[in-house]
PDB file of C-alpha atoms in Angstrom:
ATOM      1  CA  UNK X1065     -76.115  -5.230  27.993  1.00 54.00           C
ATOM      2  CA  UNK X1066     -73.124  -7.223  28.730  1.00 58.00           C
ATOM      3  CA  UNK X1067     -70.828  -5.976  31.321  1.00 63.00           C
ATOM      4  CA  UNK X1068     -67.170  -6.106  30.623  1.00 60.00           C
ATOM      5  CA  UNK X1069     -65.211  -6.602  33.763  1.00 58.00           C
ATOM      6  CA  UNK X1070     -62.980  -3.639  34.326  1.00 58.00           C
ATOM      7  CA  UNK X1071     -59.367  -4.494  34.592  1.00 55.00           C
ATOM      8  CA  UNK X1072     -57.606  -2.942  37.458  1.00 57.00           C
ATOM      9  CA  UNK X1073     -54.120  -1.801  36.698  1.00 54.00           C
ATOM     10  CA  UNK X1074     -51.605  -1.416  39.415  1.00 57.00           C
ATOM     11  CA  UNK X1075     -48.656   0.716  38.459  1.00 55.00           C
ATOM     12  CA  UNK X1076     -45.377  -0.396  39.904  1.00 54.00           C
ATOM     13  CA  UNK X1077     -43.117   2.434  40.972  1.00 55.00           C
ATOM     14  CA  UNK X1078     -40.515   3.099  38.275  1.00 54.00           C
ATOM     15  CA  UNK X1079     -36.949   2.386  39.218  1.00 59.00           C
ATOM     16  CA  UNK X1080     -34.545   5.194  38.465  1.00 59.00           C
ATOM     17  CA  UNK X1081     -30.945   4.139  38.356  1.00 56.00           C
ATOM     18  CA  UNK X1082     -28.393   6.931  38.444  1.00 57.00           C
ATOM     19  CA  UNK X1083     -25.369   6.525  36.241  1.00 59.00           C
ATOM     20  CA  UNK X1084     -22.268   5.776  38.270  1.00 61.00           C
ATOM     21  CA  UNK X1085     -20.192   8.879  38.670  1.00 63.00           C
ATOM     22  CA  UNK X1086     -16.696   9.450  39.937  1.00 66.00           C
ATOM     23  CA  UNK X1087     -16.382  10.284  43.558  1.00 62.00           C
ATOM     24  CA  UNK X1088     -14.776  13.558  44.280  1.00 60.00           C
ATOM     25  CA  UNK X1089     -12.400  13.502  47.141  1.00 68.00           C
ATOM     26  CA  UNK X1090     -11.902  16.511  49.303  1.00 69.00           C
ATOM     27  CA  UNK X1091     -14.891  18.558  48.171  1.00 64.00           C
ATOM     28  CA  UNK X1092     -15.421  21.423  50.571  1.00 67.00           C
ATOM     29  CA  UNK X1093     -18.503  23.597  50.519  1.00 71.00           C
ATOM     30  CA  UNK X1094     -17.706  27.136  51.569  1.00 70.00           C
ATOM     31  CA  UNK X1095     -19.821  30.141  52.223  1.00 68.00           C
ATOM     32  CA  UNK X1096     -18.999  32.876  49.683  1.00 63.00           C
ATOM     33  CA  UNK X1097     -19.816  35.599  52.210  1.00 65.00           C
ATOM     34  CA  UNK X1098     -17.199  34.405  54.662  1.00 63.00           C
ATOM     35  CA  UNK X1099     -14.554  34.386  51.933  1.00 58.00           C
ATOM     36  CA  UNK X1100     -14.235  38.013  51.077  1.00 58.00           C
ATOM     37  CA  UNK X1101     -10.457  38.106  50.761  1.00 57.00           C
ATOM     38  CA  UNK X1102      -9.123  40.139  47.864  1.00 59.00           C
ATOM     39  CA  UNK X1103      -5.677  38.605  47.707  1.00 58.00           C
ATOM     40  CA  UNK X1104      -4.573  37.351  44.322  1.00 64.00           C
ATOM     41  CA  UNK X1105      -3.001  33.965  44.008  1.00 65.00           C
ATOM     42  CA  UNK X1106       0.026  33.811  41.737  1.00 67.00           C
ATOM     43  CA  UNK X1107       0.452  30.328  40.283  1.00 65.00           C
ATOM     44  CA  UNK X1108       3.911  28.887  40.687  1.00 67.00           C
ATOM     45  CA  UNK X1109       5.808  28.270  37.457  1.00 69.00           C
ATOM     46  CA  UNK X1110       6.004  24.616  36.677  1.00 69.00           C
ATOM     47  CA  UNK X1111       9.479  23.355  36.089  1.00 71.00           C
ATOM     48  CA  UNK X1112       9.999  21.120  33.113  1.00 71.00           C
ATOM     49  CA  UNK X1113      11.044  17.681  34.165  1.00 71.00           C
ATOM     50  CA  UNK X1114      13.996  16.153  32.382  1.00 68.00           C
ATOM     51  CA  UNK X1115      13.122  12.533  31.901  1.00 70.00           C
ATOM     52  CA  UNK X1116      16.518  11.719  30.400  1.00 70.00           C
ATOM     53  CA  UNK X1117      15.000  10.063  27.355  1.00 74.00           C
ATOM     54  CA  UNK X1118      16.753  12.109  24.691  1.00 77.00           C
ATOM     55  CA  UNK X1119      19.890  10.900  22.984  1.00 83.00           C
ATOM     56  CA  UNK X1120      22.893  12.961  23.967  1.00 83.00           C
ATOM     57  CA  UNK X1121      25.486  13.660  21.318  1.00 86.00           C
ATOM     58  CA  UNK X1122      28.953  12.429  22.095  1.00 90.00           C
ATOM     59  CA  UNK X1123      31.839  14.854  21.654  1.00 92.00           C
ATOM     60  CA  UNK X1124      33.755  14.560  18.411  1.00 91.00           C
ATOM     61  CA  UNK X1125      36.952  12.516  18.579  1.00 93.00           C
ATOM     62  CA  UNK X1126      40.223  13.639  17.020  1.00 92.00           C
ATOM     63  CA  UNK X1127      39.911  11.041  14.281  1.00 92.00           C
ATOM     64  CA  UNK X1128      36.421  12.274  13.383  1.00 94.00           C
ATOM     65  CA  UNK X1129      37.607  15.889  13.376  1.00 93.00           C
ATOM     66  CA  UNK X1130      40.541  14.941  11.138  1.00 93.00           C
ATOM     67  CA  UNK X1131      38.241  13.099   8.740  1.00 94.00           C
ATOM     68  CA  UNK X1132      35.808  16.038   8.606  1.00 94.00           C
ATOM     69  CA  UNK X1133      38.604  18.534   7.923  1.00 94.00           C
ATOM     70  CA  UNK X1134      40.048  16.341   5.167  1.00 94.00           C
ATOM     71  CA  UNK X1135      36.612  15.946   3.549  1.00 95.00           C
ATOM     72  CA  UNK X1136      36.085  19.711   3.670  1.00 94.00           C
ATOM     73  CA  UNK X1137      39.467  20.379   2.072  1.00 94.00           C
ATOM     74  CA  UNK X1138      38.831  17.705  -0.565  1.00 94.00           C
ATOM     75  CA  UNK X1139      35.396  19.024  -1.530  1.00 94.00           C
ATOM     76  CA  UNK X1140      35.942  22.769  -1.199  1.00 91.00           C
ATOM     77  CA  UNK X1141      39.633  23.393  -1.863  1.00 89.00           C
ATOM     78  CA  UNK X1142      40.292  20.511  -4.276  1.00 92.00           C
ATOM     79  CA  UNK X1143      42.943  18.645  -2.291  1.00 93.00           C
ATOM     80  CA  UNK X1144      43.568  14.960  -2.974  1.00 93.00           C
ATOM     81  CA  UNK X1145      43.320  12.393  -0.183  1.00 90.00           C
ATOM     82  CA  UNK X1146      46.906  11.235  -0.762  1.00 92.00           C
ATOM     83  CA  UNK X1147      48.167  14.726   0.111  1.00 93.00           C
ATOM     84  CA  UNK X1148      47.194  14.235   3.760  1.00 92.00           C
ATOM     85  CA  UNK X1149      48.745  10.797   4.279  1.00 92.00           C
ATOM     86  CA  UNK X1150      51.371  10.923   7.006  1.00 92.00           C
ATOM     87  CA  UNK X1151      50.389  14.432   8.139  1.00 92.00           C
ATOM     88  CA  UNK X1152      49.643  15.271  11.737  1.00 92.00           C
ATOM     89  CA  UNK X1153      46.354  16.770  12.889  1.00 92.00           C
ATOM     90  CA  UNK X1154      48.038  20.096  13.675  1.00 93.00           C
ATOM     91  CA  UNK X1155      49.306  20.422  10.092  1.00 94.00           C
ATOM     92  CA  UNK X1156      45.898  19.576   8.645  1.00 94.00           C
ATOM     93  CA  UNK X1157      44.223  22.006  11.047  1.00 94.00           C
ATOM     94  CA  UNK X1158      46.446  24.886   9.853  1.00 95.00           C
ATOM     95  CA  UNK X1159      45.540  24.244   6.212  1.00 95.00           C
ATOM     96  CA  UNK X1160      41.879  23.804   7.125  1.00 95.00           C
ATOM     97  CA  UNK X1161      41.700  27.048   9.113  1.00 95.00           C
ATOM     98  CA  UNK X1162      43.377  29.028   6.333  1.00 95.00           C
ATOM     99  CA  UNK X1163      40.961  27.751   3.653  1.00 94.00           C
ATOM    100  CA  UNK X1164      37.930  27.983   5.935  1.00 94.00           C
ATOM    101  CA  UNK X1165      38.725  31.560   6.969  1.00 92.00           C
ATOM    102  CA  UNK X1166      39.230  32.602   3.341  1.00 90.00           C
ATOM    103  CA  UNK X1167      35.827  31.129   2.437  1.00 88.00           C
ATOM    104  CA  UNK X1168      34.138  32.904   5.344  1.00 85.00           C
ATOM    105  CA  UNK X1169      35.805  36.191   4.392  1.00 84.00           C
ATOM    106  CA  UNK X1170      34.619  35.748   0.812  1.00 80.00           C
ATOM    107  CA  UNK X1171      31.057  35.117   1.927  1.00 81.00           C
ATOM    108  CA  UNK X1172      31.094  38.211   4.120  1.00 80.00           C
ATOM    109  CA  UNK X1173      32.054  40.463   1.238  1.00 77.00           C
ATOM    110  CA  UNK X1174      29.197  42.528  -0.023  1.00 73.00           C
ATOM    111  CA  UNK X1175      28.199  42.763  -3.655  1.00 69.00           C
ATOM    112  CA  UNK X1176      29.875  46.145  -3.906  1.00 72.00           C
ATOM    113  CA  UNK X1177      33.241  44.717  -2.941  1.00 84.00           C
ATOM    114  CA  UNK X1178      32.856  41.898  -5.438  1.00 83.00           C
ATOM    115  CA  UNK X1179      31.962  44.355  -8.222  1.00 84.00           C
ATOM    116  CA  UNK X1180      34.945  46.547  -7.303  1.00 88.00           C
ATOM    117  CA  UNK X1181      37.256  43.544  -7.466  1.00 86.00           C
ATOM    118  CA  UNK X1182      35.839  42.567 -10.866  1.00 89.00           C
ATOM    119  CA  UNK X1183      36.329  46.122 -12.173  1.00 91.00           C
ATOM    120  CA  UNK X1184      39.950  46.132 -10.980  1.00 91.00           C
ATOM    121  CA  UNK X1185      40.568  42.789 -12.647  1.00 91.00           C
ATOM    122  CA  UNK X1186      39.069  44.066 -15.923  1.00 90.00           C
ATOM    123  CA  UNK X1187      41.241  47.195 -15.777  1.00 91.00           C
ATOM    124  CA  UNK X1188      44.360  45.083 -15.279  1.00 88.00           C
ATOM    125  CA  UNK X1189      43.403  42.929 -18.264  1.00 88.00           C
ATOM    126  CA  UNK X1190      42.782  46.008 -20.412  1.00 88.00           C
ATOM    127  CA  UNK X1191      46.165  47.509 -19.467  1.00 84.00           C
ATOM    128  CA  UNK X1192      48.082  44.502 -20.735  1.00 70.00           C
TER     129      UNK X1192
END
């Protein structure tokens, strides 16, 4: 019989490389028995930081206010633009406040008041 030489295998120790992990700074190991305090810790409220990145609105100028009032009166009350030429802001403001207040008062009326007004108007028409 032929002898087959036996191969000797030498196993090299396997290298185990640990994945790099973040170092933790300030890790303290404490004994849970020594820490038997029953005080509760209330977390402080974090204040929101204003970074100043928002766009602040500028206050409205008199010319812008005048233009807005004229546009309102033109669209809602039916005034023409020529009517306001040569008028002062105070005069325009008086007209604007009168029309605006009448519109707000109308919107605040309930349906009952509107129906009562319609009934009165119909009665006046029937009388004539």
